mmCIF file of C-alpha atoms in Angstrom:
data_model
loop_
_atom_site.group_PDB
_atom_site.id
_atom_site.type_symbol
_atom_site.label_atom_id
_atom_site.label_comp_id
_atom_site.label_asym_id
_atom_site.label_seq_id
_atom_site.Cartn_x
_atom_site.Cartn_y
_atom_site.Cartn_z
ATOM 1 C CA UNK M 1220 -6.468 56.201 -148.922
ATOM 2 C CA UNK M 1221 -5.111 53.259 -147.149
ATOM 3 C CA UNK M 1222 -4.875 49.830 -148.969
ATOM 4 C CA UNK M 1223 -7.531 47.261 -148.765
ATOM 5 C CA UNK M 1224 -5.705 44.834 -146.408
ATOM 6 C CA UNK M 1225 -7.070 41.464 -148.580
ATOM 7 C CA UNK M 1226 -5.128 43.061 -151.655
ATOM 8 C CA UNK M 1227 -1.865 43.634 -149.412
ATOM 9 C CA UNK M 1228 -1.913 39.928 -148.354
ATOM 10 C CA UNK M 1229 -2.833 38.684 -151.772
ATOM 11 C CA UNK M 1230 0.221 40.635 -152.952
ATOM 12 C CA UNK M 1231 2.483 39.046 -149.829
ATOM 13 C CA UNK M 1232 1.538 35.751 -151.588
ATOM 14 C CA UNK M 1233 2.161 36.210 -154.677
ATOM 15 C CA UNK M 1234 5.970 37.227 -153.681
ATOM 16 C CA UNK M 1235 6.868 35.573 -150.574
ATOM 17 C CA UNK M 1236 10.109 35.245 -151.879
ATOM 18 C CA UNK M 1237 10.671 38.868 -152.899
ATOM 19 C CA UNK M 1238 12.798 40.494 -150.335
ATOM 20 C CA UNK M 1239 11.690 44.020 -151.530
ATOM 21 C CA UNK M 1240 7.948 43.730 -151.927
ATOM 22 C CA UNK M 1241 8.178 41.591 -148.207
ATOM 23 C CA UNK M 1242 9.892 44.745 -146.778
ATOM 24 C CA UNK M 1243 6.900 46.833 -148.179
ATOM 25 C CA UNK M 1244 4.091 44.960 -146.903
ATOM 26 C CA UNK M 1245 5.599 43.814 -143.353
ATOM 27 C CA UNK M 1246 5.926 45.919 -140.551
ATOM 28 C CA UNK M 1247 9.751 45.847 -139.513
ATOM 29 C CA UNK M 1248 8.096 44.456 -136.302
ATOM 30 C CA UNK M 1249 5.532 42.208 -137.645
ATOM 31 C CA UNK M 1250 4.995 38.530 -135.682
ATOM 32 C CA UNK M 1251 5.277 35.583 -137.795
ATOM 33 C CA UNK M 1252 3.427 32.489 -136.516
ATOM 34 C CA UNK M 1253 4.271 29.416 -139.015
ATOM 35 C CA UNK M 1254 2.542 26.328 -138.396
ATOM 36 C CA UNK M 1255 2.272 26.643 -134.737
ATOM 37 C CA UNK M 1256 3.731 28.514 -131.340
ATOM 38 C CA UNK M 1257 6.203 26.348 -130.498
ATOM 39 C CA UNK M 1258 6.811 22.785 -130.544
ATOM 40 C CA UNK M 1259 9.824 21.243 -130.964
ATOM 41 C CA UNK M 1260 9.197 18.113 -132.249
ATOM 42 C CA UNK M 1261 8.223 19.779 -135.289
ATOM 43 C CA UNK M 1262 10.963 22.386 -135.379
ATOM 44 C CA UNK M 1263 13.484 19.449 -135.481
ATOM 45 C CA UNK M 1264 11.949 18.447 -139.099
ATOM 46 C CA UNK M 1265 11.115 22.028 -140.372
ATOM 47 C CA UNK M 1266 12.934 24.522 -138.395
ATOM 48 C CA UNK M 1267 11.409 27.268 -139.555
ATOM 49 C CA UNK M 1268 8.266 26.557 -137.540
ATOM 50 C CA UNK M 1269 7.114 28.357 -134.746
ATOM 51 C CA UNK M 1270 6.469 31.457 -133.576
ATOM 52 C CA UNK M 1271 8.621 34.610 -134.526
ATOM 53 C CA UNK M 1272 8.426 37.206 -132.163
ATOM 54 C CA UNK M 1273 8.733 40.603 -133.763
ATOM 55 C CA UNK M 1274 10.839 39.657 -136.658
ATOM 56 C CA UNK M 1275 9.476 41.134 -139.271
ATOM 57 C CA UNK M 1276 9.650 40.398 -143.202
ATOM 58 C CA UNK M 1277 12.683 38.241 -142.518
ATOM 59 C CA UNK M 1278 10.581 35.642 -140.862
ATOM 60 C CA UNK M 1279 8.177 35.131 -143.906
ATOM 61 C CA UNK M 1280 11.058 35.430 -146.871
ATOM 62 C CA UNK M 1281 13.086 32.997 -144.589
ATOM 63 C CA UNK M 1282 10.441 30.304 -144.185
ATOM 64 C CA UNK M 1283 9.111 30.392 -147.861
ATOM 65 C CA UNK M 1284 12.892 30.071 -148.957
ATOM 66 C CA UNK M 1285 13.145 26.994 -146.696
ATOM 67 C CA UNK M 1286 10.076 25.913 -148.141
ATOM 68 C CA UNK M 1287 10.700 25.895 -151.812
ATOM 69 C CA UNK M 1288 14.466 24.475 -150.890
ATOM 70 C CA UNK M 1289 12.454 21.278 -149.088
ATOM 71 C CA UNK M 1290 9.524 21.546 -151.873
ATOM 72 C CA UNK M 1291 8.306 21.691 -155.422
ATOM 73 C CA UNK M 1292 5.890 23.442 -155.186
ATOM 74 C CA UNK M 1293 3.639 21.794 -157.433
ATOM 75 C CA UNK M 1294 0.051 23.841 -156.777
ATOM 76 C CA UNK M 1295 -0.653 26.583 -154.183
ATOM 77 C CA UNK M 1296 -4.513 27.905 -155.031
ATOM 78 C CA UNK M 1297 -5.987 30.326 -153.141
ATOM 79 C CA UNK M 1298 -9.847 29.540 -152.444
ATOM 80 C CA UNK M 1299 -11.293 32.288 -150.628
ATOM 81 C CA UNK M 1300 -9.947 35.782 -148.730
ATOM 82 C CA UNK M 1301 -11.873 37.552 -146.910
ATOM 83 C CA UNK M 1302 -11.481 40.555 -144.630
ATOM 84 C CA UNK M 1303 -13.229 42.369 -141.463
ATOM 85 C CA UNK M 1304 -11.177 46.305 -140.627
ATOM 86 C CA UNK M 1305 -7.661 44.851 -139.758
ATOM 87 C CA UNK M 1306 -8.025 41.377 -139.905
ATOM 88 C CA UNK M 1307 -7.939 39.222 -143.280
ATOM 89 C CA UNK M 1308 -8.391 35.305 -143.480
ATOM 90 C CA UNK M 1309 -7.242 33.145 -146.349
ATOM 91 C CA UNK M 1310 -8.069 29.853 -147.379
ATOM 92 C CA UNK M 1311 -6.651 27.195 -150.069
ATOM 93 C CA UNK M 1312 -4.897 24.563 -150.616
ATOM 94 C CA UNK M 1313 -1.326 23.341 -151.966
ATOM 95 C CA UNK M 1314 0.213 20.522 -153.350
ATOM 96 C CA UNK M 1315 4.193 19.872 -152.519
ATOM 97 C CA UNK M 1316 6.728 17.102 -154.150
ATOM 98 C CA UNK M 1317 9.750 16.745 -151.039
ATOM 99 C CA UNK M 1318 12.699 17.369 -152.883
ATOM 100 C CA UNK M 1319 15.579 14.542 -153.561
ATOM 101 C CA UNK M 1320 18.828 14.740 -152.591
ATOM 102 C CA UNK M 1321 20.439 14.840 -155.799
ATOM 103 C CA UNK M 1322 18.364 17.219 -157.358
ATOM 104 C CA UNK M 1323 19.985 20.490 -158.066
ATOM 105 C CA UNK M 1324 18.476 23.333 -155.509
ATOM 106 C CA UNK M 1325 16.633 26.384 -156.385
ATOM 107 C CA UNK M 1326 18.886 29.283 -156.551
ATOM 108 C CA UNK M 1327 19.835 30.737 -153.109
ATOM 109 C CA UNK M 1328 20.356 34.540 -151.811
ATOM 110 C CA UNK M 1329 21.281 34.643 -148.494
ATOM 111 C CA UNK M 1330 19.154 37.177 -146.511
ATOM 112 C CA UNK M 1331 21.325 38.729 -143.928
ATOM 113 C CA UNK M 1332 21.674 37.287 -140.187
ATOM 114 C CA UNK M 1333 20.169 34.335 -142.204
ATOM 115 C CA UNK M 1334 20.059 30.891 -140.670
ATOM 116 C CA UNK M 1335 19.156 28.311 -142.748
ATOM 117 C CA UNK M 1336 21.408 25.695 -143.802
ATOM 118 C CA UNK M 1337 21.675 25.504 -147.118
ATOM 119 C CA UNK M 1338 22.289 22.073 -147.241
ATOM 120 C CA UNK M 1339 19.275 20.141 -145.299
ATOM 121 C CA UNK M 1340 17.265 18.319 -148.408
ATOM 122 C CA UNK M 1341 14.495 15.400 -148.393
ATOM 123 C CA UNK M 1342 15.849 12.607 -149.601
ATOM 124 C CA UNK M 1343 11.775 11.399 -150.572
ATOM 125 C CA UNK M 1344 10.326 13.050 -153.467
ATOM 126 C CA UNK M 1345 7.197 12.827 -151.383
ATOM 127 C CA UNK M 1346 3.839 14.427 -152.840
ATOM 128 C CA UNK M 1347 0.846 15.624 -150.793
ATOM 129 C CA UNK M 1348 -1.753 18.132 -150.933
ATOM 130 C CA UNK M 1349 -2.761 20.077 -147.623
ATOM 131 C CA UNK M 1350 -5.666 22.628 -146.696
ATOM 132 C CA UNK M 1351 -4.012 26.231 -145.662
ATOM 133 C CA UNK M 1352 -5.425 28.877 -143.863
ATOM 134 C CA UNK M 1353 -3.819 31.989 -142.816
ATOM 135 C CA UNK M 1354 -5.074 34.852 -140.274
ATOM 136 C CA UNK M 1355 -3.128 38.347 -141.037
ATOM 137 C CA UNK M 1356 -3.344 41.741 -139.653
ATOM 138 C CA UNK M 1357 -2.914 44.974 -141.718
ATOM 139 C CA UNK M 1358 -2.798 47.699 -140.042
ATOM 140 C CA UNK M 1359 -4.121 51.665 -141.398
ATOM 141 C CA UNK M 1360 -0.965 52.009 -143.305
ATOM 142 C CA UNK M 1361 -1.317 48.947 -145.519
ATOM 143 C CA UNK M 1362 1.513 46.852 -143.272
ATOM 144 C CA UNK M 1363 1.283 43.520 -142.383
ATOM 145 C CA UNK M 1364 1.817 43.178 -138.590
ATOM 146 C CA UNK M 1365 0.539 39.684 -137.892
ATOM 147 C CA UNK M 1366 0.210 36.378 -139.582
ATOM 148 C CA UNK M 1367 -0.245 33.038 -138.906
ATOM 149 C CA UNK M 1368 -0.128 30.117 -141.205
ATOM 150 C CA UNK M 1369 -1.642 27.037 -140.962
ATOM 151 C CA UNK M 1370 -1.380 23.571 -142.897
ATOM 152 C CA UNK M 1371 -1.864 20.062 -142.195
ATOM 153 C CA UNK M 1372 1.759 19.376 -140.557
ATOM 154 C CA UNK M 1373 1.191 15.411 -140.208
ATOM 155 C CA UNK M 1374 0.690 15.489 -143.859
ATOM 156 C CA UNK M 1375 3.377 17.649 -144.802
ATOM 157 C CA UNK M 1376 5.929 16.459 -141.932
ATOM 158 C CA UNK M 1377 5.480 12.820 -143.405
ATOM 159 C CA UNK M 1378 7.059 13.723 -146.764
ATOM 160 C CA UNK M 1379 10.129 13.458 -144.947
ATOM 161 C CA UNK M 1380 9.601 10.170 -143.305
ATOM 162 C CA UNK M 1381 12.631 8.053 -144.072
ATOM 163 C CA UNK M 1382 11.389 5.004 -141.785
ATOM 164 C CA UNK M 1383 9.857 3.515 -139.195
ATOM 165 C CA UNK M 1384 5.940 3.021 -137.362
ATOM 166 C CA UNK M 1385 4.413 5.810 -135.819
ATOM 167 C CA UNK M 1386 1.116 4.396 -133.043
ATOM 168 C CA UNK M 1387 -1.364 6.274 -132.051
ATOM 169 C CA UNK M 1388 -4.151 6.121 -129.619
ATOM 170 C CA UNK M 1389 -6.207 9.385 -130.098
ATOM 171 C CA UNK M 1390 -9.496 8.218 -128.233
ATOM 172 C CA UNK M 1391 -9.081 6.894 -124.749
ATOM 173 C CA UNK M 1392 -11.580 3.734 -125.190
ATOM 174 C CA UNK M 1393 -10.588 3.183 -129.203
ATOM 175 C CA UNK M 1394 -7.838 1.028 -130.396
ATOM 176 C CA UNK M 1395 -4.293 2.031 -131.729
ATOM 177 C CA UNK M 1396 -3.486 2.952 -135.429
ATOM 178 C CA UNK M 1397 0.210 1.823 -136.547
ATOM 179 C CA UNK M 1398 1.493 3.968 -139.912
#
């Protein structure tokens, strides 16, 4: 009997860093979708956004390794899952603390081909809490071929603000907002 595909993805989070439980839950050539498909704006702050085109478990174990090097993770609550045949959506919320640039790092293991750079760090210690929702796909053997995850990225992105005023003029007749 094949998995239920809401217990397969409530297994993926609950070991996003586990190399070996990632390679049996993701296909080998699984899409990863973090945050959005591609802008690189954002990249340039948190490079592990973006889409990732066939990569498998690597992409996921990658990006939640970059995340708890950038974050504390100081909350990260699930608040509903539900599924329909393939397709599973997830809802919640999480609370990160930037990290500061003297704090010692979480332990490291390189996954191989790896590309992150072990020493990009906040220098904030930054705290906000952001909605998530992801959209996965599980196909009839109980793998994970597609997911996307989504947060708030101007909240999260501005844990890392350093300096400066942002302006923005979101509604053609309104006025500007400075942060």
């Amino acid at each position: 009997m094949a998995p239920d595909p809401k217990e397969v993805v409530a297994k993926l989070l609950a070991n996003t860093t586990n190399e070996e439980v990632l390679n049996e839950l993701v296909a080998p050539d699984a899409t990863y979708v973090s945050l959005n498909y591609d802008n690189p704006t954002l990249k340039e702050i948190m490079p592990w956004c973006g889409t990732h085109d066939k990569a498998g478990p690597s992409a996921i174990y990658e990006t939640f390794v970059n995340v708890g090097r950038h974050w504390e993770n100081k909350d990260f609550s699930v608040k509903g899952c539900f599924g329909a045949g393939e397709d599973v959506a997830v809802f919640g919320s999480f609370t990160y603390t930037s990290r500061y640039g003297d704090e010692p790092l979480p332990p490291k293991k390189p996954p191989s081909g790896s590309s992150i750079d072990s020493s990009t760090r906040s220098m904030m210690r930054i705290t906000k809490t952001s909605p998530f929702a992801i959209w996965a796909k599980v196909n009839a053997e109980g793998r994970i071929v597609y997911m996307q995850f989504m947060e708030d990225t101007l909240a999260t992105s501005s844990t890392f603000e350093k300096s400066g005023t942002k302006t923005y003029r979101a509604d053609p007749n309104g006025h500007e907002v400075s942060f």
